[in-house]
XYZ file of C-alpha atoms in Angstrom:
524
model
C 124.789 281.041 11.581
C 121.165 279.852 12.250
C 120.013 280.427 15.299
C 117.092 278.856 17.442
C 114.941 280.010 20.975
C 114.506 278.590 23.988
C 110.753 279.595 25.197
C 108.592 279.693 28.393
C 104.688 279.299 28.360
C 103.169 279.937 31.758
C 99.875 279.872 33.632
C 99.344 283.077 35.387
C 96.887 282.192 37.589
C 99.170 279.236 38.970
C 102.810 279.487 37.765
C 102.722 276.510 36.142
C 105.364 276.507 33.247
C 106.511 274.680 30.733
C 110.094 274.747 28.620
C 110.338 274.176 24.938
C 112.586 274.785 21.989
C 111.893 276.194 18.289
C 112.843 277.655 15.140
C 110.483 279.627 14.557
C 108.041 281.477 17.688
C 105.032 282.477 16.002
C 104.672 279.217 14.408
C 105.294 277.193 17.813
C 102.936 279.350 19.739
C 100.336 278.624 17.412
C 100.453 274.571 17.157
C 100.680 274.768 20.830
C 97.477 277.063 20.807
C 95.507 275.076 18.494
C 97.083 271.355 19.102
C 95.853 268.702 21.328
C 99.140 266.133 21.465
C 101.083 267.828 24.422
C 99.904 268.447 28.063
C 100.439 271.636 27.695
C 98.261 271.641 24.608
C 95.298 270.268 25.951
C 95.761 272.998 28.857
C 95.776 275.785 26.679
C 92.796 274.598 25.176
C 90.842 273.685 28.164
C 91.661 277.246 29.863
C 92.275 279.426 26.986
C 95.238 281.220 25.073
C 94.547 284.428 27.512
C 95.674 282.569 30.715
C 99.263 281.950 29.544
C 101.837 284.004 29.093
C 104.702 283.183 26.284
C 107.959 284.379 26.122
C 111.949 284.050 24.577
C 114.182 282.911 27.098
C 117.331 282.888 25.178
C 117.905 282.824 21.190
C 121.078 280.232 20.922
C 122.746 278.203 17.787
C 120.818 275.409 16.673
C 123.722 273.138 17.975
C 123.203 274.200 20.968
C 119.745 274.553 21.528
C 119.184 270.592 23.176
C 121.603 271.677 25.874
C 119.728 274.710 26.724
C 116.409 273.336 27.327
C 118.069 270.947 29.509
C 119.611 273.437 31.348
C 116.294 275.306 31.490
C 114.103 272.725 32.546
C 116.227 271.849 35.172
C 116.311 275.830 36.682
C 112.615 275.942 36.975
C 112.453 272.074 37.768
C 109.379 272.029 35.338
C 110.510 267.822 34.799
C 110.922 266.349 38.310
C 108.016 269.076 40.037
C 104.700 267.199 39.088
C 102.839 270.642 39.202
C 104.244 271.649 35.946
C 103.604 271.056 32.186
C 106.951 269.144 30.683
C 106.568 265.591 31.071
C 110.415 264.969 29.648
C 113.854 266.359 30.879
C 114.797 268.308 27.472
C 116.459 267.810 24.618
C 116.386 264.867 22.293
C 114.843 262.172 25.291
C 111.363 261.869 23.504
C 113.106 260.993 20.023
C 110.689 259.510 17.407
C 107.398 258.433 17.503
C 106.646 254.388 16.635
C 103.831 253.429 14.463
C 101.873 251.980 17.031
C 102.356 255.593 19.124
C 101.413 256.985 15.960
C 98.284 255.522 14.921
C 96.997 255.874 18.894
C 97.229 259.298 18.383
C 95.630 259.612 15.120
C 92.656 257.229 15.842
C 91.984 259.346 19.039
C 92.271 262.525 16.845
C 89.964 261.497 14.476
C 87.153 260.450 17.323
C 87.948 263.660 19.355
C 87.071 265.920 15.429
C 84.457 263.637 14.766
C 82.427 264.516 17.925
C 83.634 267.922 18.187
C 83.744 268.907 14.376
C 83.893 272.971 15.327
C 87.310 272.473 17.637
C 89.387 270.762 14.222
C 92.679 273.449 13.765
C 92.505 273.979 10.521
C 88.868 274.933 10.168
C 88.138 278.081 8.610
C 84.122 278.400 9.026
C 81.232 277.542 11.056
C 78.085 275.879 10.512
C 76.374 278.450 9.645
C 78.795 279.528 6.760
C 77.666 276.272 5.619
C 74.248 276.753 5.589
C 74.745 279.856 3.845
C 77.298 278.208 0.940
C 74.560 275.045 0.264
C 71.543 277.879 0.105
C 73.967 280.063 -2.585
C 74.137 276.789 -4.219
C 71.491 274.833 -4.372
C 68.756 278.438 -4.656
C 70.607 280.884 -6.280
C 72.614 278.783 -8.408
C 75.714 280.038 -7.752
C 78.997 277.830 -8.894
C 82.124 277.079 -6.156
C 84.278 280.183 -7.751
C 81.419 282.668 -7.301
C 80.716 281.765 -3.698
C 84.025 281.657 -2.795
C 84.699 285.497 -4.180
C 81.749 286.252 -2.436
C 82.099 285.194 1.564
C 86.299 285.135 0.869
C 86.494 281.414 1.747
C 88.865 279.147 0.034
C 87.254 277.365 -3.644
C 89.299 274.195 -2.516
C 86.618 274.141 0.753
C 83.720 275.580 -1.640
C 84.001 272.135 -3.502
C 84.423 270.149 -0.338
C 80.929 271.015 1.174
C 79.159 270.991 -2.110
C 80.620 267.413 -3.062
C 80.041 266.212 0.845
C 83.976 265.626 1.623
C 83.842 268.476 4.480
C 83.958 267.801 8.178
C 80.732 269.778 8.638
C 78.860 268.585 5.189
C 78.628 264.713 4.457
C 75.918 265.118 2.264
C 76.770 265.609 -1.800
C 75.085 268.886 -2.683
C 76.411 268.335 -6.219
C 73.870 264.786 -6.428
C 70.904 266.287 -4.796
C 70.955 269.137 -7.333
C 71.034 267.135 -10.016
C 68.586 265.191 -8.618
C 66.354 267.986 -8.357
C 67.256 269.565 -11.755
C 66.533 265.819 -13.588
C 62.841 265.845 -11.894
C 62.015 269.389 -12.747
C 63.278 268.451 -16.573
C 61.111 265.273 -16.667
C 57.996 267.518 -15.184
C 58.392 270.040 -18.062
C 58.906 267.301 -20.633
C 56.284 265.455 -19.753
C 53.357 267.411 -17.675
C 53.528 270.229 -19.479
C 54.910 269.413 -23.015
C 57.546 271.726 -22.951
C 60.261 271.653 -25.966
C 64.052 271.166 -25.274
C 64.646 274.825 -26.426
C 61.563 276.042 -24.207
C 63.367 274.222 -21.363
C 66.913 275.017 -21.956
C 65.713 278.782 -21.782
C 63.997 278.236 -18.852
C 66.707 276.236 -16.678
C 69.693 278.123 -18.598
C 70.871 274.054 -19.393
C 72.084 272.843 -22.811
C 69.875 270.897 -24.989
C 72.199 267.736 -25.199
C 71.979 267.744 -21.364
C 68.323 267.909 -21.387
C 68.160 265.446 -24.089
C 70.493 262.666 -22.039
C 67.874 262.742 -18.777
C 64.730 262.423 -20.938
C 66.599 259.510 -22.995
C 67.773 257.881 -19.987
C 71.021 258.247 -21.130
C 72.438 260.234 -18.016
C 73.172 258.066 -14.817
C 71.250 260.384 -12.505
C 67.820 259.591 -14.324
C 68.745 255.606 -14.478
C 68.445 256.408 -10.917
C 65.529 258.296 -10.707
C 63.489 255.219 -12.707
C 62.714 257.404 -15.672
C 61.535 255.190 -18.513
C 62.517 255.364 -21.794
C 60.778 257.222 -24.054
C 59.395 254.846 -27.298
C 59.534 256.687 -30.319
C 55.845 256.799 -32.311
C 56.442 255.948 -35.020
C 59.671 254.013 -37.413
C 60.948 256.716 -39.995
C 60.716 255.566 -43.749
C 63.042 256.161 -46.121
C 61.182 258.908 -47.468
C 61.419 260.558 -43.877
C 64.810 260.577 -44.435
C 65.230 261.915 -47.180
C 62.372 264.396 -46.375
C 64.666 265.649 -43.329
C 67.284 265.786 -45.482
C 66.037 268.455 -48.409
C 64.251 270.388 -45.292
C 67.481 270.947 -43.661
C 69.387 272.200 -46.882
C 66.317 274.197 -48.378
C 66.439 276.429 -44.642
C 62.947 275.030 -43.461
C 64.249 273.340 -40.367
C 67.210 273.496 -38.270
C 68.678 270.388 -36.403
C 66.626 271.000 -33.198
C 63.465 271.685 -34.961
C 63.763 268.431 -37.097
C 64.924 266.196 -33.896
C 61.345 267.447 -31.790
C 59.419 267.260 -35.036
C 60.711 263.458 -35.969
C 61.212 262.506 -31.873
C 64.427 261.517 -32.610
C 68.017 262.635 -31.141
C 70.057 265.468 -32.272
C 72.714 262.826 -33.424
C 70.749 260.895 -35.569
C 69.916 263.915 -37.706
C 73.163 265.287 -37.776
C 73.977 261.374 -39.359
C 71.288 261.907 -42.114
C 71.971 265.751 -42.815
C 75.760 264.611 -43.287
C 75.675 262.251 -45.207
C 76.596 259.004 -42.327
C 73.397 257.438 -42.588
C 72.892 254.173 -44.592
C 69.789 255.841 -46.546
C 71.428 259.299 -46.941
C 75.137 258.297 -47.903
C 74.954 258.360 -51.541
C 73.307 261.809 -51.197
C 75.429 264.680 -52.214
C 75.677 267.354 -49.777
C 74.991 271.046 -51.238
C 77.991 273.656 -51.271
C 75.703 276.853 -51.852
C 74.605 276.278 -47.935
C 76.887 276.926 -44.591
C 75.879 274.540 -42.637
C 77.184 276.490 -39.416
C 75.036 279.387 -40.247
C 71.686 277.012 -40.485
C 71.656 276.225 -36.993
C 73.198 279.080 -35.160
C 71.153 280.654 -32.303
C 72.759 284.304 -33.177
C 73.503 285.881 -36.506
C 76.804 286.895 -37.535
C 76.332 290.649 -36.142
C 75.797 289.176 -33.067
C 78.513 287.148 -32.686
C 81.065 289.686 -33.705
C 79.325 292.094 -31.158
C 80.641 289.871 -28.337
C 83.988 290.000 -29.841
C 84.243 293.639 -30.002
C 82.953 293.466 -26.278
C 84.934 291.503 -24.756
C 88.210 292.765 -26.777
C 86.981 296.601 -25.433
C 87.798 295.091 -21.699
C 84.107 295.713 -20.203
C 82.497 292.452 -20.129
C 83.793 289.408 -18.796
C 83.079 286.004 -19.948
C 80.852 284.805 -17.589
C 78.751 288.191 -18.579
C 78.349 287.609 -22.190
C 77.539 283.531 -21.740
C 74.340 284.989 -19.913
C 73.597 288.433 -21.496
C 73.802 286.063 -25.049
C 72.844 282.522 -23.169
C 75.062 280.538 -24.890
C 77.799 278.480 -23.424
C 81.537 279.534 -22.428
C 83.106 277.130 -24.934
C 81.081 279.022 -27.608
C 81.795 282.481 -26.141
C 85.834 281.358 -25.624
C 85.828 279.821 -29.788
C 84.364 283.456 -30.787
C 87.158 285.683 -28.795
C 89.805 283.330 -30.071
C 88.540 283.352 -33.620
C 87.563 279.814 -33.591
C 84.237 280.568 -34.302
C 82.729 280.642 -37.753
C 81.713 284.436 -37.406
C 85.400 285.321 -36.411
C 88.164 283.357 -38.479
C 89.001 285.725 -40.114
C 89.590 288.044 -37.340
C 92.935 287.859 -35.008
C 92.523 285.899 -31.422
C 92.252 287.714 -28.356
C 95.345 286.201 -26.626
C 95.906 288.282 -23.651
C 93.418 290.380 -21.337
C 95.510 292.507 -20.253
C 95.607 294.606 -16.633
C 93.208 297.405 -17.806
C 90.551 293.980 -18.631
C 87.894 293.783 -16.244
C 88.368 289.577 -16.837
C 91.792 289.762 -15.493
C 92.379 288.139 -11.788
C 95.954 288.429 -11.446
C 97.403 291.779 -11.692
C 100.766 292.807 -12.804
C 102.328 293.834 -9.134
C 100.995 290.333 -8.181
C 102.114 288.515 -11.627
C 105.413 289.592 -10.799
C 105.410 288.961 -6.688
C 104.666 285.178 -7.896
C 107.471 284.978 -10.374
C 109.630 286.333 -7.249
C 108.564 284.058 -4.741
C 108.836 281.068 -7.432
C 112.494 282.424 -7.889
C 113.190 282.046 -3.856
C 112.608 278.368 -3.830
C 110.468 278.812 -1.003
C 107.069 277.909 -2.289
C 105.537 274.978 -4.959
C 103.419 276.378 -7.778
C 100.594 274.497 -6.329
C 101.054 276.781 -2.877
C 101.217 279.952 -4.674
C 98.055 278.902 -6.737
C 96.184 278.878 -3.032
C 97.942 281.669 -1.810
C 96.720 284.064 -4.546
C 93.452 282.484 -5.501
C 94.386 281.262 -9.110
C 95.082 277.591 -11.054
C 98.490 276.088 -11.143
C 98.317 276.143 -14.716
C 98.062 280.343 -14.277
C 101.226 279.990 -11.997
C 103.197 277.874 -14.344
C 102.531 280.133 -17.093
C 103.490 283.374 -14.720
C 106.970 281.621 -13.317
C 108.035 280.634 -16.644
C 107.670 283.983 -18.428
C 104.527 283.046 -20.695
C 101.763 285.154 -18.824
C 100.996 289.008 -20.169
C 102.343 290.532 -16.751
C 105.921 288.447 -16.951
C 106.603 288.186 -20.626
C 109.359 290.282 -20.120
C 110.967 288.377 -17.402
C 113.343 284.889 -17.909
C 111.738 281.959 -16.708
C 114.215 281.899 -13.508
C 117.309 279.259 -13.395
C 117.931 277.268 -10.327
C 120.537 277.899 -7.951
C 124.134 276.595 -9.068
C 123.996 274.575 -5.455
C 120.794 272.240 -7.184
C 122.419 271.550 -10.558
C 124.561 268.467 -10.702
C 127.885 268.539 -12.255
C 129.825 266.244 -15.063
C 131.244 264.387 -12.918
C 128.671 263.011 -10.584
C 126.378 262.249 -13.479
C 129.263 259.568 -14.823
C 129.177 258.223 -11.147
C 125.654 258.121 -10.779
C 125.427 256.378 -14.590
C 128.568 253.891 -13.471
C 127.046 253.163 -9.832
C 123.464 252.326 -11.505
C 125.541 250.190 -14.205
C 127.314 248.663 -11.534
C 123.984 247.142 -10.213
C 125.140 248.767 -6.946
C 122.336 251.695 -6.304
C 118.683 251.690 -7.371
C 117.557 255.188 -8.514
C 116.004 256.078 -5.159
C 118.865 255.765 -3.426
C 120.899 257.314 -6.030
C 118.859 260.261 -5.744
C 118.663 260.401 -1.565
C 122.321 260.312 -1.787
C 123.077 263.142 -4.807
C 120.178 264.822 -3.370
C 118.111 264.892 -6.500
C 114.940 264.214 -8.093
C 114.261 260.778 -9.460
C 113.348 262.351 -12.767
C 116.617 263.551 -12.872
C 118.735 260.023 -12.205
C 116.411 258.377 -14.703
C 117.009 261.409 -17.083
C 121.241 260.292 -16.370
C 121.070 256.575 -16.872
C 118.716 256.839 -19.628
C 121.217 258.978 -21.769
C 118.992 262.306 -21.846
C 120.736 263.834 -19.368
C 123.887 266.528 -21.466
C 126.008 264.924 -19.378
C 125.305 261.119 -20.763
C 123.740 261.907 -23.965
C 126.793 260.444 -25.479
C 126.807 257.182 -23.195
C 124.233 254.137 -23.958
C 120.877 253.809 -22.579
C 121.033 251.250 -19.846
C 118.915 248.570 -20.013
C 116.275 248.621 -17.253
C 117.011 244.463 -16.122
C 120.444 245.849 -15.456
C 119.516 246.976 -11.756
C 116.939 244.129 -11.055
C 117.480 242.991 -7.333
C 115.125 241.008 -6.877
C 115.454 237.341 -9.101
C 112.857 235.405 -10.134
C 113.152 233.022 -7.526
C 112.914 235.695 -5.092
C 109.921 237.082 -6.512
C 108.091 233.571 -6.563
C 108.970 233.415 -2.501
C 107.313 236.542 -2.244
C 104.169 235.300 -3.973
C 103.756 232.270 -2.229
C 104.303 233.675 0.965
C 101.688 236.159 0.303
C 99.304 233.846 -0.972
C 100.063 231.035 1.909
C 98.991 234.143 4.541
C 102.441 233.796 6.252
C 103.085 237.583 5.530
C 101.018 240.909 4.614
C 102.851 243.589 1.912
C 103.916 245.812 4.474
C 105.905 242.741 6.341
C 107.220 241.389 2.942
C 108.443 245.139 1.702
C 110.109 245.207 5.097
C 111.350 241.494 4.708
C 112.959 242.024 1.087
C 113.670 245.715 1.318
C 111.684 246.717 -1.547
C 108.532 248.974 -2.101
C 104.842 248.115 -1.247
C 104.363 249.197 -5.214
C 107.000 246.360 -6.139
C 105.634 244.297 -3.575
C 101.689 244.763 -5.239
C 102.771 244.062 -8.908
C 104.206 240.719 -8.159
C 101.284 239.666 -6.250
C 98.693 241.043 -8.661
C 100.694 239.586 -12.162
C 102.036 242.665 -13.141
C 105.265 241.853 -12.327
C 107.450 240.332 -14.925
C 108.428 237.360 -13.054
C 104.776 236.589 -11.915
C 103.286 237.932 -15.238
C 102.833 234.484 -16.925
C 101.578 232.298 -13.657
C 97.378 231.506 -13.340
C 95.539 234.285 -11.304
């Protein structure tokens, strides 16, 4: 039987006290501690956690629990005495909230955090962790995942600050460091007649990036006012063809060509492929790989940071800058993507002993576990260990290295839905006498599911026809074309007309906006 406690917080200093009810304690004592809604919040607050005391009066059944406050409230007359915290007699007397209550309390919520930024509940640093994250950014170039191992804050915050969504950081680190990283590549462009290679060595950026800000092609240098660089001179047809045979003879690789000509890395991968109007007819030689011709790394190389990263000592992120080349090229070689390792097998799984690996096997299968509960979302297991949903997903359905072994786990018997409720669900919807979402409230459901049913993928209707989707219209067209010239007379907003017709806001926007199909073919 499940079971519920009746609790007194009081002042020590003046005995005042207040009465409440719970589920759980801990989890009470703490919104009281760090709320603002209650009287008793805001005294907590104003005096501190240290002058209360807190304490179970009684642990009762949860059918009895509004009874019991009652009583208690009235023992220690913590209602009618003025002196004291509860401002309502017990039990179910404050029952819901309205929307105008509601929206009060959030507007003065949102003025009381926006003054007093360091006082929000669920803050987890200070002002001067923020100073520290934007100088780890912005100076020593650190990305969200690396500052986030390092001070143990949360990534999902990390990317908050740095994109200026954060209640202490309004400012978008991630623009400003562009900013800064466009006018230091247009300064060694153009001052000092740097190459893309020289620069892409020296700012650890790729050449296509560098390429974009001095073409004006990236937004960030539209902004700065960077002008477009004129090429010197028109190529001739012999220029083509010149770049051509120097590309196949070994002369020249792409980038050397592209700086040489002053033209982009795309058109002379266009005239060394044969896509170019002057270089089409051309045959391309076979005796040459053209992967080889412009690789940064030989082949030795390459298959040195496959046997690395396969002997579990290096991690990705260490070979991209030990070999300063990108991760996509450093993931294509350890998966045998790469032209230096087809022919060897991919790398699929790290493995625990890998030095690459975050999740560990004890924790691989504590996640599969708590999946199997029904306690937690993927999504709340992904922040609770550090890791992507997409890394949770795999673990909890038996496709990561540390759970292979285990069955993706089965829901409970109590959540599947049997034979014979699918047929009534699939007869009611037929019927035109539920819509799905109320199908689904009342079988207690997911909507996937119900559409799954009366779309005959469900093993229980496979047999059955698809019903048609016009089937369970409610609303007809003359209906709808109420609805849109109420809207567009002013006599109602969405919300009013949703409320009016009992249908969604979403229904409500499509007929408005001509999505609809009864609205579809009137003028905007």
């Amino acid at each position: 039987m499940e079971t519920g406690y009746i609790y007194k917080i009081e002042r020590k200093k003046t005995h005042q006290i207040y009465i409440g009810q719970t589920i759980d304690f801990k989890k009470r004592m703490l919104e009281h501690k760090k709320g603002l809604i209650q009287h008793i919040d805001r005294a907590i607050q104003k005096y501190g956690s240290e002058a209360f005391s807190y304490e179970i009066l009684e642990e009762v059944p949860l059918n009895e629990l509004n009874k019991r406050e009652i009583y208690y409230i009235k023992k220690y007359n913590t209602y009618n005495n003025k002196k004291h915290y509860n401002k309502h007699p017990g039990g179910d007397a404050l029952g819901k909230l309205t929307e105008e209550h509601k929206n009060k309390l959030s507007e003065t919520l949102k003025d009381f955090f926006s003054k007093n930024p360091h006082k929000h509940p669920q803050l987890e640093i200070t002002k001067s962790d923020v100073s520290k994250i934007t100088y780890e950014y912005m100076k020593n170039d650190l990305n969200s995942q690396e500052i986030s191992t390092k001070y143990n804050i949360c990534d999902r915050t990390i990317r908050k600050i740095i994109n200026g969504n954060h209640i202490l950081n309004k400012t978008n680190l991630k623009y400003l460091k562009l900013r800064y990283m466009a006018k230091t590549i247009i300064y060694y462009y153009e001052e000092m007649n740097l190459s893309y290679n020289d620069i892409s060595q020296k700012l650890n950026r790729s050449r296509q990036f560098i390429g974009k800000i001095v073409n004006r092609k990236h937004p960030i240098s539209k902004d700065l006012g960077v002008p477009k660089p004129k090429s010197p001179y028109k190529l001739s047809k012999k220029d083509y063809l010149k770049i051509f045979n120097d590309y196949y003879d070994g002369k020249y690789n792409q980038d050397e060509l592209a700086e040489k000509y002053n033209i982009s890395d795309g058109m002379v991968s266009k005239i060394i492929n044969g896509k170019h109007s002057i270089t089409k007819n051309l045959e391309i030689p076979t005796n040459i790989n053209k992967k080889h011709n412009n690789s940064p790394l030989s082949k030795k190389e390459y298959l040195g940071i496959y046997n690395k990263y396969k002997s579990g000592e290096y991690t990705q992120q260490e070979l991209m800058t030990e070999y300063k080349i990108g991760q996509k090229t450093v993931y294509n070689i350890i998966k045998g993507k790469h032209w230096s390792t087809q022919h060897l097998k991919a790398i699929k799984t790290t493995g625990e002993n890998h030095c690459d690996t975050k999740i560990t096997k004890s924790e691989g299968i504590k996640i599969y576990e708590e999946y199997k509960t029904g306690n937690y979302t993927q999504t709340e297991l992904g922040e609770k260990y550090n890791t992507s949903q997409k890394v949770v997903s795999r673990i909890v359905n038996g496709k990561h290295w540390s759970t292979k072994h285990l069955k993706s786990p089965v829901k409970d018997k109590k959540c599947q839905i049997s034979k014979e409720s699918c047929l009534e669900i699939y007869n009611k919807y037929k019927n035109n006498n539920y819509s799905q979402q109320k199908l689904a409230d009342e079988y207690n459901i997911s909507r996937n599911t119900v559409s799954k049913i009366i779309n005959a993928k469900h093993p229980s209707t496979k047999k059955l026809k698809k019903l048609n989707k016009n089937n369970n219209r409610k609303l007809t067209k003359k209906k709808c074309l109420e609805i849109y010239n109420e809207y567009n007379n002013n006599k109602c907003t969405q919300k009013e007309l949703g409320e009016k017709y009992e249908i969604s806001p979403r229904t409500i926007s499509r007929i408005i906006n001509h999505k609809h199909w009864s609205t579809k073919k009137l003028d905007k």
